[in-house]
Amino acid sequence: MKKWILFAASLCLVAVIAACGSNNAKTENTSSGVSEPNTAAPEVVIKAKSWEFEEAEYKIKAGEAVNLTLESTDGVHGIEISKTDVKIGNNKTQTVTLEAGEYEISCNVPCGNGHRNMKTKLIVS
Ligand SMILES: [Cu+2]
Protein backbone atom coordinates (compact mmCIF):
# COMPACT_ATOMS: atom_id res chain seq x y z
CA MET A 1 0.00 0.00 0.00
CA LYS A 2 2.76 2.43 1.00
CA LYS A 3 4.42 1.81 -2.31
CA TRP A 4 1.39 3.11 -4.17
CA ILE A 5 1.30 6.31 -2.16
CA LEU A 6 4.95 6.94 -2.97
CA PHE A 7 4.28 6.08 -6.57
CA ALA A 8 1.29 8.44 -6.78
CA ALA A 9 3.29 11.18 -5.09
CA SER A 10 6.12 10.81 -7.55
CA LEU A 11 3.65 10.92 -10.45
CA CYS A 12 2.28 14.21 -9.10
CA LEU A 13 5.80 15.54 -8.86
CA VAL A 14 6.51 14.55 -12.43
CA ALA A 15 3.30 16.28 -13.52
CA VAL A 16 4.32 19.46 -11.71
CA ILE A 17 7.79 19.37 -13.19
CA ALA A 18 6.38 18.70 -16.65
CA ALA A 19 3.95 21.62 -16.30
CA CYS A 20 6.70 24.00 -15.19
CA GLY A 21 9.07 22.90 -17.89
CA SER A 22 6.59 22.92 -20.74
CA ASN A 23 8.52 25.62 -22.57
CA ASN A 24 11.53 23.43 -22.66
CA ALA A 25 11.17 20.76 -25.32
CA LYS A 26 13.83 18.57 -23.72
CA THR A 27 11.86 17.95 -20.55
CA GLU A 28 8.76 16.54 -22.17
CA ASN A 29 9.86 12.94 -21.95
CA THR A 30 10.40 13.01 -18.21
CA SER A 31 6.96 11.49 -17.68
CA SER A 32 7.27 7.77 -17.22
CA GLY A 33 4.18 6.78 -19.18
CA VAL A 34 3.11 4.49 -16.36
CA SER A 35 -0.09 5.54 -14.63
CA GLU A 36 -2.21 4.19 -11.84
CA PRO A 37 -4.32 1.12 -12.64
CA ASN A 38 -7.57 2.18 -14.24
CA THR A 39 -9.94 -0.66 -14.93
CA ALA A 40 -12.35 1.66 -16.77
CA ALA A 41 -9.75 2.43 -19.42
CA PRO A 42 -9.98 0.66 -22.78
CA GLU A 43 -7.77 -2.37 -23.19
CA VAL A 44 -5.36 -3.10 -25.98
CA VAL A 45 -4.03 -6.64 -26.13
CA ILE A 46 -0.60 -7.18 -27.60
CA LYS A 47 -0.18 -10.80 -28.55
CA ALA A 48 3.30 -12.24 -28.60
CA LYS A 49 4.76 -15.53 -29.64
CA SER A 50 8.22 -16.77 -30.45
CA TRP A 51 9.42 -14.60 -32.06
CA GLU A 52 7.05 -11.94 -33.16
CA PHE A 53 4.15 -9.74 -32.17
CA GLU A 54 0.78 -10.31 -33.77
CA GLU A 55 0.53 -6.83 -35.32
CA ALA A 56 3.15 -4.78 -37.13
CA GLU A 57 1.86 -1.75 -35.27
CA TYR A 58 -0.53 -0.87 -32.47
CA LYS A 59 -2.43 2.40 -32.12
CA ILE A 60 -3.63 4.12 -28.99
CA LYS A 61 -4.88 7.59 -28.14
CA ALA A 62 -2.54 10.27 -26.84
CA GLY A 63 -3.03 11.54 -23.30
CA GLU A 64 -5.61 8.92 -22.38
CA ALA A 65 -5.21 5.99 -20.05
CA VAL A 66 -5.06 2.64 -21.82
CA ASN A 67 -4.69 -0.80 -20.33
CA LEU A 68 -1.97 -2.53 -22.27
CA THR A 69 -2.00 -6.28 -21.88
CA LEU A 70 0.77 -8.56 -23.02
CA GLU A 71 -0.57 -11.96 -23.92
CA SER A 72 1.95 -14.60 -24.83
CA THR A 73 0.50 -17.42 -26.87
CA ASP A 74 3.84 -19.19 -27.27
CA GLY A 75 6.87 -18.83 -25.04
CA VAL A 76 7.51 -16.34 -22.27
CA HIS A 77 7.91 -12.73 -23.21
CA GLY A 78 7.84 -9.27 -21.74
CA ILE A 79 7.70 -5.85 -23.30
CA GLU A 80 9.17 -2.46 -22.78
CA ILE A 81 8.25 0.73 -24.59
CA SER A 82 10.96 3.04 -25.86
CA LYS A 83 11.22 6.56 -24.39
CA THR A 84 9.14 5.49 -21.35
CA ASP A 85 9.56 3.48 -18.16
CA VAL A 86 6.76 1.13 -19.22
CA LYS A 87 7.56 -2.54 -18.75
CA ILE A 88 4.91 -5.24 -18.90
CA GLY A 89 5.51 -8.80 -17.80
CA ASN A 90 4.26 -11.98 -19.37
CA ASN A 91 0.45 -12.05 -19.41
CA LYS A 92 0.27 -8.87 -17.32
CA THR A 93 -1.61 -5.60 -17.76
CA GLN A 94 -0.30 -2.11 -17.20
CA THR A 95 -2.21 1.16 -17.42
CA VAL A 96 -0.27 3.68 -19.46
CA THR A 97 -0.81 7.25 -20.59
CA LEU A 98 1.48 8.38 -23.36
CA GLU A 99 2.16 11.53 -25.28
CA ALA A 100 1.66 11.58 -29.04
CA GLY A 101 4.49 10.01 -30.95
CA GLU A 102 5.91 6.83 -32.29
CA TYR A 103 7.32 4.34 -29.84
CA GLU A 104 9.01 1.02 -30.22
CA ILE A 105 7.76 -2.00 -28.33
CA SER A 106 10.37 -4.65 -27.84
CA CYS A 107 10.63 -7.91 -25.98
CA ASN A 108 12.69 -7.62 -22.80
CA VAL A 109 12.86 -11.28 -21.89
CA PRO A 110 15.69 -13.21 -23.55
CA CYS A 111 13.43 -15.71 -25.26
CA GLY A 112 15.58 -17.46 -27.82
CA ASN A 113 16.83 -17.21 -31.38
CA GLY A 114 14.55 -14.51 -32.67
CA HIS A 115 14.50 -12.40 -29.53
CA ARG A 116 16.49 -9.50 -30.92
CA ASN A 117 14.03 -9.04 -33.77
CA MET A 118 10.98 -9.12 -31.56
CA LYS A 119 9.80 -5.58 -32.04
CA THR A 120 6.66 -3.77 -33.07
CA LYS A 121 5.52 -0.20 -33.29
CA LEU A 122 3.23 1.79 -31.04
CA ILE A 123 1.59 4.80 -32.64
CA VAL A 124 0.14 7.28 -30.15
CA SER A 125 -1.99 10.03 -31.63
CU1 LIG B 1 12.42 -11.95 -26.26
XYZ file of N, CA, C and O and ligand atoms in Angstrom:
501
model
N 0.839 -1.208 0.000
C 0.000 0.000 0.000
C 0.862 1.241 0.000
O 0.681 2.162 -0.767
N 1.872 1.279 0.873
C 2.756 2.432 1.000
C 3.437 2.733 -0.336
O 3.635 3.884 -0.713
N 3.766 1.696 -1.022
C 4.425 1.814 -2.314
C 3.591 2.654 -3.274
O 4.095 3.491 -3.995
N 2.281 2.394 -3.253
C 1.390 3.108 -4.172
C 1.320 4.589 -3.850
O 1.257 5.423 -4.740
N 1.353 4.898 -2.559
C 1.303 6.311 -2.160
C 2.553 7.017 -2.676
O 2.484 8.073 -3.292
N 3.685 6.391 -2.474
C 4.948 6.936 -2.967
C 4.902 7.109 -4.481
O 5.298 8.124 -5.041
N 4.368 6.088 -5.110
C 4.280 6.082 -6.567
C 3.393 7.228 -7.045
O 3.751 7.993 -7.934
N 2.225 7.382 -6.418
C 1.291 8.443 -6.784
C 1.930 9.800 -6.549
O 1.816 10.721 -7.363
N 2.645 9.918 -5.414
C 3.288 11.183 -5.092
C 4.343 11.530 -6.133
O 4.456 12.676 -6.577
N 5.081 10.535 -6.569
C 6.122 10.812 -7.550
C 5.507 11.162 -8.898
O 6.032 11.971 -9.646
N 4.353 10.581 -9.205
C 3.650 10.924 -10.447
C 3.219 12.381 -10.414
O 3.342 13.103 -11.393
N 2.697 12.812 -9.252
C 2.281 14.206 -9.100
C 3.469 15.115 -9.313
O 3.377 16.130 -9.999
N 4.583 14.747 -8.744
C 5.795 15.535 -8.856
C 6.196 15.648 -10.320
O 6.509 16.731 -10.822
N 6.156 14.557 -11.014
C 6.510 14.551 -12.433
C 5.575 15.481 -13.198
O 6.000 16.257 -14.046
N 4.266 15.435 -12.849
C 3.295 16.285 -13.525
C 3.615 17.758 -13.282
O 3.541 18.569 -14.198
N 3.978 18.075 -12.039
C 4.320 19.461 -11.706
C 5.556 19.894 -12.483
O 5.589 20.957 -13.090
N 6.554 19.042 -12.478
C 7.795 19.367 -13.193
C 7.510 19.540 -14.678
O 7.976 20.480 -15.319
N 6.690 18.638 -15.225
C 6.376 18.700 -16.651
C 5.639 19.998 -16.966
O 5.894 20.630 -17.987
N 4.729 20.402 -16.070
C 3.955 21.621 -16.303
C 4.862 22.846 -16.277
O 4.749 23.732 -17.110
N 5.794 22.859 -15.318
C 6.697 24.000 -15.193
C 7.653 24.073 -16.367
O 8.025 25.148 -16.810
N 8.040 22.923 -16.843
C 9.065 22.903 -17.893
C 8.497 22.801 -19.289
O 9.189 22.432 -20.207
N 7.226 23.145 -19.449
C 6.590 22.917 -20.743
C 7.166 23.766 -21.874
O 6.952 23.472 -23.039
N 7.902 24.819 -21.520
C 8.520 25.621 -22.570
C 9.806 24.991 -23.077
O 10.325 25.349 -24.115
N 10.267 24.047 -22.312
C 11.534 23.426 -22.662
C 11.268 22.060 -23.293
O 10.874 21.121 -22.626
N 11.508 21.964 -24.571
C 11.170 20.756 -25.324
C 11.884 19.519 -24.772
O 11.361 18.417 -24.856
N 13.046 19.716 -24.172
C 13.833 18.568 -23.724
C 13.222 17.872 -22.515
O 13.548 16.741 -22.227
N 12.378 18.550 -21.766
C 11.862 17.946 -20.552
C 10.598 17.113 -20.794
O 10.108 16.466 -19.887
N 10.088 17.139 -21.994
C 8.760 16.544 -22.174
C 8.722 15.023 -22.021
O 7.684 14.454 -21.787
N 9.874 14.385 -22.105
C 9.863 12.937 -21.947
C 10.208 12.490 -20.529
O 10.533 11.345 -20.303
N 10.119 13.409 -19.577
C 10.401 13.011 -18.207
C 9.255 12.181 -17.635
O 9.442 11.467 -16.678
N 8.062 12.291 -18.208
C 6.960 11.493 -17.678
C 7.201 10.030 -18.023
O 7.672 9.703 -19.102
N 6.891 9.170 -17.079
C 7.275 7.775 -17.221
C 6.364 7.002 -18.158
O 6.736 5.985 -18.695
N 5.135 7.507 -18.359
C 4.180 6.776 -19.177
C 3.342 5.813 -18.373
O 2.257 5.432 -18.770
N 3.848 5.423 -17.206
C 3.110 4.487 -16.361
C 2.112 5.279 -15.521
O 2.459 6.282 -14.932
N 0.867 4.848 -15.489
C -0.087 5.537 -14.630
C -0.780 4.538 -13.714
O -0.589 3.341 -13.821
N -1.564 5.063 -12.799
C -2.209 4.187 -11.836
C -3.209 3.266 -12.528
O -3.803 3.648 -13.528
N -3.396 2.065 -12.010
C -4.322 1.121 -12.638
C -5.704 1.742 -12.796
O -6.212 2.375 -11.887
N -6.260 1.600 -13.949
C -7.566 2.178 -14.238
C -8.363 1.142 -15.019
O -8.186 0.959 -16.219
N -9.234 0.446 -14.296
C -9.941 -0.659 -14.931
C -10.997 -0.171 -15.922
O -11.483 -0.935 -16.747
N -11.348 1.126 -15.840
C -12.346 1.664 -16.766
C -11.731 2.015 -18.118
O -12.451 2.248 -19.085
N -10.427 2.052 -18.176
C -9.749 2.430 -19.424
C -9.893 1.314 -20.458
O -10.006 0.144 -20.106
N -9.912 1.688 -21.737
C -9.977 0.659 -22.775
C -8.733 -0.220 -22.742
O -7.681 0.207 -22.282
N -8.898 -1.434 -23.214
C -7.772 -2.367 -23.191
C -7.264 -2.660 -24.604
O -8.047 -2.793 -25.539
N -5.979 -2.703 -24.725
C -5.360 -3.103 -25.984
C -4.501 -4.322 -25.676
O -3.654 -4.284 -24.788
N -4.777 -5.408 -26.376
C -4.034 -6.643 -26.130
C -2.945 -6.803 -27.189
O -3.212 -6.745 -28.390
N -1.740 -6.953 -26.714
C -0.605 -7.178 -27.604
C -0.253 -8.654 -27.500
O 0.152 -9.130 -26.436
N -0.459 -9.367 -28.591
C -0.182 -10.802 -28.549
C 1.239 -11.078 -29.031
O 1.675 -10.566 -30.058
N 1.916 -11.915 -28.264
C 3.299 -12.236 -28.595
C 3.472 -13.740 -28.685
O 2.812 -14.502 -27.989
N 4.341 -14.139 -29.597
C 4.759 -15.535 -29.642
C 6.214 -15.548 -30.063
O 6.764 -14.508 -30.406
N 6.824 -16.686 -30.048
C 8.220 -16.771 -30.453
C 8.282 -16.758 -31.984
O 7.776 -17.684 -32.599
N 8.854 -15.786 -32.645
C 9.421 -14.595 -32.057
C 8.879 -13.383 -32.778
O 9.582 -12.712 -33.522
N 7.633 -13.118 -32.540
C 7.045 -11.938 -33.158
C 5.804 -11.492 -32.407
O 5.238 -12.233 -31.602
N 5.406 -10.256 -32.709
C 4.146 -9.741 -32.169
C 3.091 -9.901 -33.252
O 3.393 -9.888 -34.447
N 1.855 -10.030 -32.832
C 0.777 -10.308 -33.774
C 0.629 -9.208 -34.827
O 0.406 -9.491 -36.004
N 0.728 -7.943 -34.392
C 0.532 -6.832 -35.322
C 1.852 -6.123 -35.589
O 2.709 -6.037 -34.713
N 1.961 -5.546 -36.790
C 3.154 -4.776 -37.134
C 3.136 -3.426 -36.430
O 4.168 -2.801 -36.242
N 1.937 -2.970 -36.067
C 1.856 -1.750 -35.267
C 0.563 -1.719 -34.461
O -0.436 -2.333 -34.838
N 0.629 -1.027 -33.349
C -0.528 -0.865 -32.471
C -0.795 0.625 -32.339
O 0.135 1.427 -32.373
N -2.083 0.986 -32.233
C -2.432 2.399 -32.125
C -3.231 2.662 -30.870
O -4.186 1.944 -30.566
N -2.853 3.694 -30.145
C -3.632 4.118 -28.985
C -3.768 5.634 -29.009
O -3.068 6.315 -29.757
N -4.644 6.149 -28.175
C -4.882 7.595 -28.139
C -3.889 8.298 -27.220
O -3.552 7.785 -26.158
N -3.482 9.471 -27.633
C -2.545 10.266 -26.838
C -3.238 10.859 -25.617
O -4.394 11.273 -25.693
N -2.545 10.862 -24.504
C -3.026 11.536 -23.301
C -4.172 10.836 -22.594
O -4.745 11.380 -21.664
N -4.522 9.640 -23.038
C -5.612 8.916 -22.383
C -5.097 7.586 -21.839
O -4.307 6.909 -22.478
N -5.629 7.244 -20.678
C -5.210 5.993 -20.053
C -5.662 4.796 -20.892
O -6.792 4.751 -21.372
N -4.762 3.867 -21.082
C -5.065 2.639 -21.819
C -4.472 1.476 -21.033
O -3.362 1.575 -20.506
N -5.234 0.401 -20.945
C -4.689 -0.800 -20.325
C -4.009 -1.629 -21.402
O -4.672 -2.162 -22.291
N -2.708 -1.704 -21.316
C -1.966 -2.526 -22.270
C -1.752 -3.894 -21.638
O -1.227 -3.995 -20.535
N -2.173 -4.918 -22.365
C -1.998 -6.284 -21.876
C -1.062 -7.030 -22.805
O -1.204 -6.971 -24.028
N -0.112 -7.700 -22.219
C 0.765 -8.555 -23.017
C 0.291 -9.990 -22.851
O 0.246 -10.518 -21.742
N -0.095 -10.583 -23.959
C -0.571 -11.962 -23.919
C 0.366 -12.817 -24.761
O 0.466 -12.632 -25.967
N 1.044 -13.714 -24.097
C 1.955 -14.598 -24.834
C 1.227 -15.885 -25.177
O 0.711 -16.570 -24.303
N 1.174 -16.190 -26.466
C 0.505 -17.415 -26.871
C 1.514 -18.547 -27.068
O 1.147 -19.699 -27.226
N 2.796 -18.182 -27.071
C 3.840 -19.186 -27.268
C 5.123 -18.638 -26.662
O 5.579 -17.574 -27.049
N 5.649 -19.308 -25.678
C 6.869 -18.831 -25.042
C 6.571 -17.800 -23.967
O 5.416 -17.466 -23.708
N 7.628 -17.344 -23.333
C 7.511 -16.335 -22.275
C 8.171 -15.056 -22.748
O 9.335 -15.060 -23.135
N 7.392 -13.997 -22.732
C 7.909 -12.730 -23.214
C 7.577 -11.611 -22.234
O 6.820 -11.799 -21.284
N 8.143 -10.471 -22.504
C 7.838 -9.265 -21.738
C 8.037 -8.122 -22.702
O 8.687 -8.290 -23.733
N 7.459 -6.966 -22.391
C 7.702 -5.850 -23.301
C 8.145 -4.607 -22.548
O 7.822 -4.416 -21.379
N 8.889 -3.806 -23.259
C 9.175 -2.462 -22.785
C 8.926 -1.510 -23.938
O 8.990 -1.898 -25.103
N 8.581 -0.265 -23.583
C 8.249 0.729 -24.591
C 9.317 1.807 -24.578
O 9.616 2.374 -23.522
N 9.889 2.053 -25.754
C 10.960 3.042 -25.864
C 10.507 4.397 -25.350
O 9.324 4.734 -25.411
N 11.443 5.187 -24.852
C 11.217 6.562 -24.387
C 10.318 6.635 -23.152
O 9.859 7.703 -22.771
N 9.983 5.495 -22.552
C 9.143 5.487 -21.350
C 9.749 4.517 -20.337
O 10.708 3.804 -20.649
N 9.152 4.469 -19.157
C 9.556 3.477 -18.159
C 8.609 2.286 -18.169
O 8.593 1.491 -17.239
N 7.779 2.185 -19.201
C 6.764 1.135 -19.223
C 7.396 -0.223 -19.501
O 8.117 -0.407 -20.484
N 7.126 -1.149 -18.577
C 7.555 -2.540 -18.755
C 6.368 -3.401 -18.364
O 5.749 -3.179 -17.328
N 6.047 -4.375 -19.189
C 4.906 -5.235 -18.899
C 5.365 -6.682 -18.956
O 5.970 -7.124 -19.933
N 5.087 -7.403 -17.891
C 5.507 -8.797 -17.797
C 4.599 -9.729 -18.585
O 3.552 -9.327 -19.096
N 4.998 -10.965 -18.645
C 4.259 -11.981 -19.373
C 2.820 -12.108 -18.849
O 2.594 -12.310 -17.657
N 1.869 -11.952 -19.756
C 0.450 -12.050 -19.407
C 0.030 -11.097 -18.283
O -0.798 -11.438 -17.440
N 0.603 -9.890 -18.325
C 0.270 -8.871 -17.324
C -0.328 -7.645 -18.031
O -0.182 -7.481 -19.245
N -1.017 -6.826 -17.233
C -1.613 -5.598 -17.764
C -1.029 -4.393 -17.048
O -0.801 -4.439 -15.835
N -0.801 -3.348 -17.787
C -0.295 -2.108 -17.198
C -1.081 -0.946 -17.789
O -1.287 -0.886 -19.007
N -1.532 -0.040 -16.922
C -2.207 1.156 -17.417
C -1.148 2.183 -17.797
O -0.260 2.482 -16.998
N -1.249 2.697 -19.002
C -0.265 3.678 -19.458
C -0.984 4.900 -20.024
O -2.110 4.809 -20.504
N -0.336 6.035 -19.935
C -0.815 7.251 -20.587
C 0.388 7.853 -21.294
O 1.385 8.172 -20.658
N 0.299 7.952 -22.602
C 1.476 8.379 -23.365
C 1.197 9.627 -24.185
O 0.065 9.882 -24.593
N 2.251 10.375 -24.412
C 2.160 11.535 -25.284
C 2.206 11.069 -26.733
O 2.728 9.996 -27.039
N 1.679 11.918 -27.619
C 1.664 11.575 -29.038
C 3.078 11.286 -29.519
O 4.036 11.931 -29.102
N 3.180 10.332 -30.395
C 4.488 10.010 -30.952
C 4.542 8.562 -31.384
O 3.561 7.824 -31.285
N 5.709 8.196 -31.858
C 5.914 6.829 -32.294
C 6.886 6.175 -31.331
O 7.954 6.704 -31.068
N 6.496 5.045 -30.821
C 7.320 4.344 -29.844
C 7.644 2.961 -30.384
O 6.936 2.436 -31.248
N 8.688 2.383 -29.830
C 9.009 1.019 -30.217
C 8.728 0.101 -29.040
O 9.134 0.366 -27.917
N 7.999 -0.974 -29.336
C 7.757 -1.996 -28.327
C 8.731 -3.128 -28.614
O 8.805 -3.607 -29.747
N 9.477 -3.527 -27.606
C 10.372 -4.653 -27.839
C 10.297 -5.633 -26.682
O 9.923 -5.278 -25.564
N 10.626 -6.860 -26.994
C 10.626 -7.910 -25.979
C 11.812 -7.693 -25.048
O 12.911 -7.396 -25.501
N 11.590 -7.810 -23.740
C 12.692 -7.620 -22.796
C 13.002 -8.889 -22.000
O 13.604 -8.825 -20.945
N 12.532 -9.997 -22.511
C 12.863 -11.279 -21.892
C 13.671 -12.073 -22.927
O 13.177 -12.325 -24.025
N 14.900 -12.436 -22.589
C 15.692 -13.210 -23.551
C 14.968 -14.522 -23.850
O 14.915 -15.406 -23.013
N 14.362 -14.610 -25.034
C 13.425 -15.708 -25.262
C 13.863 -16.643 -26.384
O 13.092 -17.483 -26.823
N 15.101 -16.504 -26.819
C 15.577 -17.457 -27.815
C 16.098 -16.805 -29.077
O 16.376 -15.607 -29.110
N 16.193 -17.619 -30.116
C 16.825 -17.215 -31.379
C 16.366 -15.893 -31.947
O 17.162 -15.087 -32.397
N 15.068 -15.691 -31.989
C 14.547 -14.513 -32.669
C 14.309 -13.329 -31.756
O 13.721 -12.334 -32.154
N 14.800 -13.429 -30.529
C 14.495 -12.400 -29.525
C 14.845 -10.985 -29.989
O 14.054 -10.066 -29.834
N 16.033 -10.856 -30.569
C 16.487 -9.498 -30.919
C 15.616 -8.832 -31.968
O 15.626 -7.620 -32.117
N 14.887 -9.623 -32.725
C 14.034 -9.039 -33.767
C 12.587 -8.899 -33.319
O 11.712 -8.557 -34.103
N 12.363 -9.192 -32.052
C 10.975 -9.119 -31.558
C 10.618 -7.693 -31.210
O 10.765 -7.234 -30.081
N 10.145 -6.986 -32.226
C 9.796 -5.576 -32.045
C 8.529 -5.269 -32.808
O 8.215 -5.903 -33.817
N 7.802 -4.275 -32.319
C 6.663 -3.775 -33.067
C 6.546 -2.286 -32.742
O 7.286 -1.760 -31.924
N 5.629 -1.635 -33.425
C 5.519 -0.196 -33.291
C 4.279 0.166 -32.492
O 3.264 -0.510 -32.568
N 4.383 1.260 -31.752
C 3.225 1.793 -31.042
C 3.025 3.237 -31.514
O 3.901 4.073 -31.336
N 1.888 3.460 -32.141
C 1.587 4.803 -32.640
C 0.601 5.455 -31.669
O -0.488 4.934 -31.443
N 1.001 6.566 -31.097
C 0.140 7.283 -30.147
C -0.256 8.607 -30.791
O 0.591 9.394 -31.169
N -1.574 8.799 -30.953
C -1.994 10.032 -31.633
C -3.352 10.503 -31.110
O -4.066 9.764 -30.472
Cu 12.417 -11.954 -26.255
